């Protein structure tokens, strides 16, 4: 067990002993922690953040009973590196991590010798579980789904895991419980290159990547994934509560909502005003309500810290485009989308509820990053972390408790999909050392990968570097925005504040020097473009 910090009290032995006993052994004084991590949920996707075409009463209730942030950020604008950041308290650049990992062929991308939020809390006496989307790779090499899948979540500090290995849009379309595929039958093994019996949906693919294992594949029904994961999460919480009411638990529930394909359960279909995109949000809201309702039923709601946030901004895929046409702005008025360096790619909803500690119905415009959670959890559980263990996280407990008069975080680094667009935020200034947003490169409405300047064909948003839906030939080579004065990044003021640019570029170069000595990790859109250019030259 990690060493618990003791209060230094230079008084009588009896008082010293009292403080030591209270701070080292009383697990019941520690809150349960439930971290709900939505997938691709944008800054404008909740009614408590301004949405009008969807209604999210359960998440809105969290906000009314807790604290909502308006300047919260994922570690990256892409799912896998964001998950790396929230679990390790490290910027994904330290792993040279930029894109989503493939799932079928990628080894575990977190070093098992590193402390994680799960191992930190386990050391403090917590029971720990991971339920939902994993998407951080498995095994020491290419995972073999016919064998035990390890190392994985259990080797990173989770006592229990029930998850989909990759993402709901790509294979293998199965559930894994702890180390084994749920429903696996050795007599019917997985076969690479064989067509799968998995259901087909728009914006879902990879049907022939891995087949066989029909019983395991049939357990995975797209419209039931949200319900299945919710049920597993609640069942685990109840089991922990019944086995030892004094032992705190940590649940990391990473939903597949609202990542494409949009497959809400039948009871949610047609319930929003912006198509299946909105219906999937409604299912997500229901999941949150079911989880918080279970906490109330168990009598644990008053002693549970609940955190709700998302892995990146909303994506302007086909479902997102349909929602936009219906009047729903995925990321509110923020510029940009998932994968990109503009604010819409990584500024996310962030809501925290902790009865008796966090004042209800409060808001904060202070900047916060998801990499701060591990340092904050360490403070809550009276543990110490070295700079090497948590190099990028900041203890935000004073912020949560309403004690921070000024932002505790002044500098933020965000990793978009393209390494060239590594983004620096200092105070009110945002610096991007390249043109455009460095995300998806689709150029036409109706393209799954619509993004960047071309997205303004649909959104009609304004940016001074964009003309006729392209980056202007005479646009500045880099970007600088004052987020306080220009929150929607309408005017690039690069070239007008040389001292600010010099300072932020120095910070950028410093963090570039921290990029780990690894090959670039994850799918990066620039590689696709380079392959096309090479092919055209031939």
Coordinates of C-alpha atoms in Angstrom, one line a residue:
X1 CA 0.0 0.0 0.0
X2 CA 1.3 3.4 -0.9
X3 CA 2.4 5.4 2.2
X4 CA -0.4 7.6 3.6
X5 CA 0.5 11.2 4.4
X6 CA 0.4 11.9 8.1
X7 CA -0.5 15.3 9.7
X8 CA 2.5 16.7 11.5
X9 CA 1.3 17.5 14.9
X10 CA 3.8 18.6 17.6
X11 CA 1.6 18.0 20.6
X12 CA 1.0 15.1 23.0
X13 CA 1.4 11.5 22.0
X14 CA -2.3 10.9 22.4
X15 CA -3.2 13.7 19.8
X16 CA -0.6 12.5 17.4
X17 CA -1.9 8.9 17.6
X18 CA -5.5 10.2 17.0
X19 CA -4.5 12.0 13.8
X20 CA -2.5 9.0 12.6
X21 CA -5.3 6.5 13.1
X22 CA -7.8 8.8 11.4
X23 CA -5.7 9.4 8.3
X24 CA -4.3 6.0 7.7
X25 CA -6.8 3.3 8.4
X26 CA -10.4 4.6 8.1
X27 CA -11.5 3.4 4.7
X28 CA -15.1 4.3 5.4
X29 CA -14.2 8.0 5.5
X30 CA -13.2 7.9 1.8
X31 CA -15.8 8.5 -0.8
X32 CA -16.8 6.0 -3.5
X33 CA -15.7 7.4 -6.9
X34 CA -17.8 6.8 -10.1
X35 CA -16.1 8.2 -13.2
X36 CA -18.5 8.1 -16.2
X37 CA -16.6 8.7 -19.4
X38 CA -18.8 9.3 -22.4
X39 CA -17.5 8.8 -26.0
X40 CA -17.6 11.7 -28.6
X41 CA -20.0 13.7 -26.5
X42 CA -19.5 17.3 -27.5
X43 CA -19.6 20.5 -25.5
X44 CA -23.0 21.4 -26.8
X45 CA -24.6 17.9 -26.6
X46 CA -26.3 18.4 -23.2
X47 CA -29.3 20.5 -22.3
X48 CA -27.4 21.8 -19.2
X49 CA -24.8 23.0 -21.6
X50 CA -27.3 24.8 -23.9
X51 CA -28.7 22.0 -26.2
X52 CA -32.3 22.4 -27.2
X53 CA -32.9 19.5 -29.5
X54 CA -32.1 16.9 -26.9
X55 CA -33.1 16.7 -23.2
X56 CA -30.7 15.3 -20.6
X57 CA -32.6 15.5 -17.3
X58 CA -30.4 13.0 -15.4
X59 CA -27.2 14.7 -16.4
X60 CA -28.8 18.1 -15.8
X61 CA -29.6 16.9 -12.3
X62 CA -26.0 16.0 -11.7
X63 CA -25.1 19.6 -12.7
X64 CA -27.8 21.1 -10.5
X65 CA -26.6 19.1 -7.5
X66 CA -22.9 19.7 -8.2
X67 CA -20.3 21.7 -10.1
X68 CA -20.1 22.2 -13.9
X69 CA -17.0 23.5 -15.7
X70 CA -17.1 25.6 -18.9
X71 CA -13.3 25.3 -19.6
X72 CA -12.6 21.6 -19.1
X73 CA -10.5 19.7 -21.6
X74 CA -9.7 16.1 -22.6
X75 CA -5.9 15.4 -22.9
X76 CA -6.4 14.9 -26.6
X77 CA -8.9 15.4 -29.4
X78 CA -9.0 11.6 -30.0
X79 CA -10.3 8.7 -28.0
X80 CA -7.3 6.4 -27.2
X81 CA -4.8 9.1 -26.2
X82 CA -7.5 10.8 -24.1
X83 CA -8.0 7.6 -22.3
X84 CA -4.3 7.2 -21.8
X85 CA -4.3 10.7 -20.2
X86 CA -7.2 10.3 -17.8
X87 CA -5.9 6.9 -16.6
X88 CA -2.3 7.8 -16.2
X89 CA -2.3 11.5 -15.3
X90 CA 0.2 12.0 -18.2
X91 CA 0.0 13.9 -21.4
X92 CA -0.3 11.4 -24.3
X93 CA 2.7 13.1 -26.0
X94 CA 4.9 11.3 -23.5
X95 CA 3.9 8.0 -25.2
X96 CA 4.0 9.7 -28.7
X97 CA 0.3 8.9 -28.7
X98 CA -1.8 10.7 -31.4
X99 CA -4.6 8.5 -32.7
X100 CA -6.9 5.6 -32.0
X101 CA -5.3 2.2 -31.7
X102 CA -6.6 -0.6 -34.0
X103 CA -7.8 -3.0 -31.4
X104 CA -7.0 -6.2 -33.2
X105 CA -3.3 -5.7 -33.6
X106 CA -2.2 -3.3 -30.9
X107 CA -0.6 -4.2 -27.6
X108 CA -1.4 -2.6 -24.4
X109 CA -0.3 1.0 -24.6
X110 CA 0.1 1.7 -20.9
X111 CA 3.2 0.4 -19.1
X112 CA 2.0 -2.0 -16.4
X113 CA 4.8 -0.7 -14.1
X114 CA 3.2 2.8 -14.1
X115 CA 0.7 3.9 -11.5
X116 CA -2.8 4.5 -12.8
X117 CA -5.9 6.0 -11.3
X118 CA -7.0 2.4 -10.6
X119 CA -3.8 1.2 -8.9
X120 CA -3.7 4.5 -6.9
X121 CA -7.1 4.0 -5.5
X122 CA -6.6 0.3 -5.0
X123 CA -3.6 1.1 -2.8
X124 CA -5.9 3.3 -0.8
X125 CA -8.2 0.4 -0.1
X126 CA -10.7 0.7 -2.9
X127 CA -12.3 -2.1 -4.9
X128 CA -11.9 -1.1 -8.6
X129 CA -13.7 -1.9 -11.8
X130 CA -13.5 -0.9 -15.5
X131 CA -16.7 -1.3 -17.5
X132 CA -17.3 -0.2 -21.1
X133 CA -15.0 0.8 -23.9
X134 CA -11.3 0.1 -23.4
X135 CA -9.5 1.0 -26.7
X136 CA -6.0 1.1 -25.2
X137 CA -4.7 -2.2 -26.7
X138 CA -4.2 -5.6 -25.1
X139 CA -1.3 -8.0 -24.5
X140 CA 2.4 -7.6 -24.9
X141 CA 2.2 -8.1 -28.6
X142 CA -0.6 -8.6 -31.1
X143 CA -3.6 -9.9 -28.9
X144 CA -4.8 -13.4 -29.6
X145 CA -8.6 -13.5 -29.0
X146 CA -8.5 -17.3 -28.6
X147 CA -6.2 -16.9 -25.5
X148 CA -6.1 -14.9 -22.3
X149 CA -6.0 -11.2 -23.1
X150 CA -3.4 -9.9 -20.8
X151 CA -1.9 -7.6 -19.8
X152 CA -5.0 -5.4 -19.9
X153 CA -7.2 -3.6 -17.4
X154 CA -6.5 -6.0 -14.5
X155 CA -2.7 -5.5 -14.8
X156 CA -3.3 -1.7 -14.4
X157 CA -5.0 -1.9 -11.1
X158 CA -8.6 -2.9 -11.9
X159 CA -10.0 -5.8 -9.8
X160 CA -12.7 -6.4 -12.4
X161 CA -13.2 -5.6 -16.0
X162 CA -16.1 -6.0 -18.5
X163 CA -15.4 -4.2 -21.7
X164 CA -15.4 -4.1 -25.5
X165 CA -11.7 -4.2 -26.6
X166 CA -11.8 -1.5 -29.2
X167 CA -14.8 0.7 -30.3
X168 CA -18.4 0.0 -31.3
X169 CA -17.6 0.8 -35.0
X170 CA -14.8 -1.7 -35.4
X171 CA -14.0 -5.3 -34.8
X172 CA -13.9 -7.6 -32.9
X173 CA -17.5 -6.8 -31.7
X174 CA -17.3 -8.9 -28.5
X175 CA -17.3 -8.4 -24.8
X176 CA -14.3 -9.3 -22.7
X177 CA -14.7 -10.2 -19.0
X178 CA -11.4 -9.9 -17.1
X179 CA -9.0 -11.9 -19.4
X180 CA -11.3 -13.8 -21.6
X181 CA -13.9 -13.1 -24.4
X182 CA -17.3 -13.5 -22.9
X183 CA -19.1 -16.6 -24.4
X184 CA -15.9 -17.9 -26.0
X185 CA -16.0 -21.6 -27.1
X186 CA -12.7 -23.2 -27.9
X187 CA -14.5 -25.5 -30.3
X188 CA -15.4 -22.4 -32.4
X189 CA -12.3 -20.2 -32.3
X190 CA -11.8 -16.8 -33.8
X191 CA -10.5 -16.8 -37.3
X192 CA -8.7 -13.8 -38.8
X193 CA -10.0 -12.8 -42.3
X194 CA -13.3 -14.6 -41.9
X195 CA -16.6 -12.8 -42.1
X196 CA -18.2 -12.2 -38.7
X197 CA -21.8 -12.8 -37.8
X198 CA -22.0 -9.4 -36.1
X199 CA -24.9 -7.1 -37.1
X200 CA -24.4 -4.5 -39.8
X201 CA -25.1 -0.8 -39.2
X202 CA -24.2 2.4 -41.1
X203 CA -20.9 3.8 -39.9
X204 CA -19.8 0.4 -38.7
X205 CA -17.2 -1.7 -40.6
X206 CA -14.5 -4.4 -40.5
X207 CA -17.0 -7.3 -40.8
X208 CA -14.4 -9.6 -42.4
X209 CA -11.5 -8.7 -40.2
X210 CA -12.1 -11.5 -37.7
X211 CA -14.9 -14.1 -37.6
X212 CA -15.7 -17.4 -36.1
X213 CA -16.6 -17.5 -32.4
X214 CA -20.3 -17.2 -33.3
X215 CA -21.6 -17.5 -29.7
X216 CA -19.3 -14.7 -28.5
X217 CA -20.2 -12.5 -31.5
X218 CA -24.0 -13.1 -31.0
X219 CA -23.8 -11.8 -27.4
X220 CA -22.9 -8.4 -28.8
X221 CA -26.1 -6.8 -30.0
X222 CA -25.5 -3.2 -31.0
X223 CA -28.8 -1.9 -29.7
X224 CA -28.2 -3.6 -26.3
X225 CA -24.6 -2.5 -25.7
X226 CA -25.5 0.5 -23.6
X227 CA -27.9 -1.5 -21.5
X228 CA -25.5 -4.4 -21.1
X229 CA -22.7 -2.2 -19.9
X230 CA -25.0 -0.3 -17.6
X231 CA -26.2 -3.5 -16.1
X232 CA -22.7 -4.9 -15.5
X233 CA -21.6 -1.6 -13.9
X234 CA -24.6 -1.5 -11.5
X235 CA -24.3 -5.2 -10.7
X236 CA -20.7 -4.8 -9.7
X237 CA -21.4 -1.8 -7.5
X238 CA -24.2 -3.7 -5.7
X239 CA -21.9 -6.7 -5.2
X240 CA -19.2 -4.5 -3.7
X241 CA -21.7 -2.7 -1.5
X242 CA -23.2 -6.0 -0.2
X243 CA -19.9 -7.7 0.4
X244 CA -18.4 -4.8 2.5
X245 CA -20.3 -1.6 3.1
X246 CA -17.3 0.1 4.7
X247 CA -14.9 -0.6 1.7
X248 CA -15.0 2.2 -0.9
X249 CA -15.2 1.4 -4.6
X250 CA -14.1 3.0 -7.8
X251 CA -16.0 2.5 -11.0
X252 CA -14.7 3.6 -14.4
X253 CA -17.7 3.4 -16.7
X254 CA -16.6 4.3 -20.2
X255 CA -19.8 4.2 -22.3
X256 CA -19.9 3.6 -26.1
X257 CA -22.5 6.3 -26.3
X258 CA -22.4 8.4 -28.4
X259 CA -19.7 7.1 -30.8
X260 CA -21.0 5.9 -34.2
X261 CA -22.8 3.7 -35.2
X262 CA -25.7 5.3 -33.5
X263 CA -27.7 2.4 -32.1
X264 CA -29.9 3.5 -29.3
X265 CA -32.2 0.9 -27.7
X266 CA -35.7 0.9 -29.3
X267 CA -37.3 2.8 -26.4
X268 CA -35.0 5.8 -27.3
X269 CA -35.4 5.8 -31.0
X270 CA -37.3 8.9 -32.3
X271 CA -37.2 10.6 -28.9
X272 CA -35.0 13.5 -29.8
X273 CA -35.3 16.3 -32.4
X274 CA -32.0 15.6 -34.1
X275 CA -32.2 11.9 -35.2
X276 CA -30.3 8.9 -34.0
X277 CA -27.4 11.1 -32.8
X278 CA -29.8 12.8 -30.3
X279 CA -31.5 9.5 -29.5
X280 CA -28.1 8.1 -28.5
X281 CA -27.6 11.0 -26.2
X282 CA -31.0 10.3 -24.6
X283 CA -29.9 6.7 -24.0
X284 CA -26.6 8.0 -22.4
X285 CA -28.7 10.2 -20.1
X286 CA -30.8 7.2 -19.1
X287 CA -27.6 5.2 -18.3
X288 CA -26.4 8.0 -16.1
X289 CA -29.8 8.1 -14.3
X290 CA -29.7 4.4 -13.8
X291 CA -26.2 4.5 -12.3
X292 CA -27.0 7.4 -10.0
X293 CA -30.3 5.8 -9.1
X294 CA -28.5 2.6 -8.0
X295 CA -26.3 4.7 -5.8
X296 CA -29.3 6.2 -4.1
X297 CA -31.0 2.7 -3.8
X298 CA -27.8 1.4 -2.1
X299 CA -27.7 4.4 0.3
X300 CA -24.3 5.4 -1.2
X301 CA -25.2 8.6 -3.1
X302 CA -24.2 10.8 -0.2
X303 CA -20.8 9.3 0.0
X304 CA -20.0 9.1 -3.7
X305 CA -18.0 11.4 -5.8
X306 CA -19.5 11.3 -9.3
X307 CA -17.6 12.7 -12.3
X308 CA -19.2 12.9 -15.8
X309 CA -17.1 14.0 -18.8
X310 CA -16.2 13.0 -22.4
X311 CA -13.1 11.7 -24.2
X312 CA -13.2 14.5 -26.9
X313 CA -15.5 16.8 -28.7
X314 CA -18.3 15.9 -31.0
X315 CA -17.6 14.4 -34.4
X316 CA -19.1 15.7 -37.6
X317 CA -19.7 12.2 -39.0
X318 CA -22.8 11.3 -40.9
X319 CA -25.0 11.2 -37.8
X320 CA -23.4 14.4 -36.6
X321 CA -24.1 16.1 -39.9
X322 CA -27.7 15.0 -39.7
X323 CA -28.0 16.4 -36.2
X324 CA -26.5 19.7 -37.3
X325 CA -28.9 20.0 -40.2
X326 CA -31.7 19.5 -37.7
X327 CA -30.5 22.4 -35.7
X328 CA -28.3 20.7 -33.1
X329 CA -24.8 22.1 -32.6
X330 CA -22.6 19.3 -31.4
X331 CA -20.0 21.5 -29.8
X332 CA -22.1 24.6 -29.3
X333 CA -20.6 27.6 -31.0
X334 CA -17.0 26.3 -30.5
X335 CA -15.0 26.0 -33.7
X336 CA -13.8 22.5 -34.7
X337 CA -14.6 18.9 -34.1
X338 CA -13.2 15.7 -32.8
X339 CA -9.6 15.0 -34.0
X340 CA -8.8 18.7 -34.3
X341 CA -6.8 21.4 -32.4
X342 CA -9.6 23.9 -32.4
X343 CA -11.6 24.2 -29.2
X344 CA -14.5 22.0 -30.3
X345 CA -12.2 19.1 -30.6
X346 CA -11.2 18.9 -26.9
X347 CA -13.3 21.2 -24.8
X348 CA -15.8 18.9 -23.1
X349 CA -18.6 18.8 -20.6
X350 CA -17.2 18.2 -17.1
X351 CA -19.6 17.8 -14.1
X352 CA -18.7 16.8 -10.6
X353 CA -21.1 15.9 -7.7
X354 CA -20.0 15.2 -4.2
X355 CA -22.7 15.8 -1.5
X356 CA -21.5 17.7 1.5
X357 CA -18.2 18.7 -0.2
X358 CA -19.1 20.3 -3.5
X359 CA -21.6 23.1 -3.4
X360 CA -24.7 22.3 -5.5
X361 CA -25.7 24.2 -8.7
X362 CA -22.3 25.9 -9.1
X363 CA -20.2 26.6 -12.1
X364 CA -16.5 27.3 -12.8
X365 CA -14.8 29.0 -15.7
X366 CA -11.4 27.9 -14.5
X367 CA -9.4 25.8 -16.8
X368 CA -9.1 22.1 -15.9
X369 CA -7.7 19.0 -17.7
X370 CA -8.7 15.4 -17.3
X371 CA -5.1 14.6 -16.6
X372 CA -5.7 16.4 -13.3
X373 CA -7.9 13.6 -11.9
X374 CA -5.2 11.3 -10.7
X375 CA -3.5 14.1 -8.7
X376 CA -6.9 15.1 -7.3
X377 CA -7.7 11.5 -6.3
X378 CA -4.4 11.2 -4.6
X379 CA -5.2 14.3 -2.5
X380 CA -8.7 13.0 -1.6
X381 CA -7.2 9.6 -0.5
X382 CA -4.3 11.2 1.4
X383 CA -1.5 9.8 -0.9
X384 CA 1.6 11.3 -2.3
X385 CA 2.6 11.2 -6.0
X386 CA 6.1 12.0 -7.3
X387 CA 6.5 14.2 -10.4
X388 CA 7.6 11.1 -12.3
X389 CA 4.5 9.2 -11.4
X390 CA 2.1 12.1 -12.3
X391 CA 4.2 14.7 -14.3
X392 CA 1.3 16.6 -15.8
X393 CA -1.6 16.4 -13.4
X394 CA -2.6 19.2 -10.9
X395 CA -4.4 18.6 -7.7
X396 CA -7.8 20.3 -8.4
X397 CA -9.4 19.5 -5.0
X398 CA -9.4 23.1 -3.9
X399 CA -11.2 23.9 -7.2
X400 CA -13.8 21.2 -6.6
X401 CA -14.4 22.5 -3.1
X402 CA -14.9 26.1 -4.2
X403 CA -11.7 27.3 -2.5
X404 CA -9.7 28.3 -5.6
X405 CA -10.1 32.0 -6.2
X406 CA -7.8 31.8 -9.3
X407 CA -7.3 28.9 -11.8
X408 CA -4.9 26.3 -10.4
X409 CA -3.9 25.4 -14.0
X410 CA -2.3 28.1 -16.1
X411 CA -0.8 26.0 -18.9
X412 CA -2.5 23.2 -20.8
X413 CA -1.1 21.0 -23.6
X414 CA -3.6 19.2 -25.9
X415 CA -2.8 16.6 -28.5
X416 CA -4.9 16.7 -31.7
X417 CA -4.6 13.9 -34.3
X418 CA -1.7 15.5 -36.2
X419 CA 1.5 16.0 -34.2
X420 CA 2.2 19.1 -36.1
X421 CA -0.8 20.7 -34.4
X422 CA 0.2 20.1 -30.8
X423 CA -1.6 22.9 -29.0
X424 CA -0.5 25.2 -26.1
X425 CA -2.9 27.1 -23.9
X426 CA -1.5 29.6 -21.4
X427 CA -4.0 31.8 -19.6
X428 CA -6.4 33.2 -22.2
X429 CA -4.0 32.5 -25.1
X430 CA -4.2 29.5 -27.5
X431 CA -1.3 28.7 -29.8
X432 CA -1.3 26.2 -32.7
X433 CA 2.0 26.1 -34.7
X434 CA 0.3 25.1 -38.0
X435 CA -2.6 26.0 -40.2
X436 CA -6.1 24.5 -39.9
X437 CA -7.2 22.1 -37.1
X438 CA -5.1 19.1 -37.9
X439 CA -8.0 16.6 -37.7
X440 CA -10.1 14.9 -40.3
X441 CA -9.5 15.9 -43.9
X442 CA -12.8 15.2 -45.6
X443 CA -13.9 18.0 -48.0
X444 CA -17.5 17.3 -48.8
X445 CA -20.7 17.3 -46.9
X446 CA -21.7 13.6 -46.6
X447 CA -18.2 12.5 -46.0
X448 CA -17.7 10.5 -42.8
X449 CA -14.4 12.4 -42.3
X450 CA -15.6 15.9 -42.9
X451 CA -13.5 18.4 -40.9
X452 CA -11.3 21.4 -40.9
X453 CA -12.0 24.4 -43.1
X454 CA -14.3 22.2 -45.3
X455 CA -16.7 21.7 -42.4
X456 CA -17.7 25.3 -42.7
X457 CA -19.6 24.4 -45.8
X458 CA -22.2 22.9 -43.4
X459 CA -21.6 24.9 -40.2
X460 CA -21.1 28.3 -41.8
X461 CA -18.8 29.2 -38.9
X462 CA -16.3 32.0 -39.4
X463 CA -12.5 32.0 -39.1
X464 CA -10.3 34.6 -40.6
X465 CA -8.0 32.0 -42.1
X466 CA -10.9 30.4 -44.1
X467 CA -12.3 31.5 -47.4
X468 CA -14.5 29.5 -49.7
X469 CA -14.2 26.6 -47.3
X470 CA -10.4 26.4 -47.6
X471 CA -7.4 27.8 -45.8
X472 CA -6.5 31.0 -47.6
X473 CA -3.3 31.1 -49.5
X474 CA -2.1 34.1 -47.6
X475 CA -3.2 32.8 -44.2
X476 CA -0.6 33.1 -41.4
X477 CA 1.5 29.9 -41.0
X478 CA 0.5 29.5 -37.4
X479 CA -2.5 30.4 -35.2
X480 CA -3.0 32.5 -32.0
X481 CA -6.3 33.2 -30.3
X482 CA -7.4 35.0 -27.2
X483 CA -10.0 32.7 -25.9
X484 CA -11.5 35.2 -23.4
X485 CA -12.0 37.9 -26.1
X486 CA -12.7 35.5 -29.0
X487 CA -14.1 32.2 -27.5
X488 CA -15.1 30.9 -30.9
X489 CA -11.8 31.5 -32.6
X490 CA -13.1 33.8 -35.3
X491 CA -9.9 35.8 -35.7
X492 CA -6.4 34.5 -35.9
X493 CA -4.2 37.2 -34.5
X494 CA -0.8 35.5 -35.1
X495 CA 1.8 38.1 -36.0
X496 CA 0.2 40.8 -33.8
X497 CA 1.6 39.7 -30.4
X498 CA 5.2 38.7 -31.0
X499 CA 6.1 38.5 -27.3
X500 CA 3.1 36.2 -26.5
X501 CA 4.0 34.1 -29.6
X502 CA 7.6 33.8 -28.4
X503 CA 6.5 32.7 -24.9
X504 CA 4.0 30.1 -26.1
X505 CA 6.4 28.8 -28.8
X506 CA 9.0 28.2 -26.1
X507 CA 6.5 26.3 -24.0
X508 CA 5.5 24.2 -27.1
X509 CA 9.2 23.4 -27.9
X510 CA 9.7 22.4 -24.3
X511 CA 6.9 19.9 -24.5
X512 CA 8.0 18.7 -27.9
X513 CA 11.2 17.7 -26.1
X514 CA 9.1 15.6 -23.8
X515 CA 7.7 13.4 -26.6
X516 CA 8.6 9.9 -25.7
X517 CA 11.2 7.9 -27.6
X518 CA 8.5 5.7 -29.3
X519 CA 7.2 5.4 -32.8
X520 CA 4.1 7.5 -33.4
X521 CA 1.2 5.6 -31.9
X522 CA -2.3 5.3 -33.2
X523 CA -4.0 6.1 -36.5
X524 CA -3.0 9.5 -37.8
X525 CA -4.8 11.1 -40.7
X526 CA -1.7 12.7 -42.1
X527 CA -0.3 9.2 -42.8
X528 CA -3.3 8.6 -45.1
X529 CA -2.6 11.8 -47.0
X530 CA 1.1 10.9 -47.3
X531 CA 0.2 7.5 -48.7
X532 CA -2.1 9.2 -51.3
X533 CA 0.6 11.6 -52.3
X534 CA 3.2 8.8 -52.7
X535 CA 0.7 6.8 -54.8
X536 CA 0.0 9.7 -57.0
X537 CA 3.7 10.3 -57.6
X538 CA 4.1 6.8 -58.8

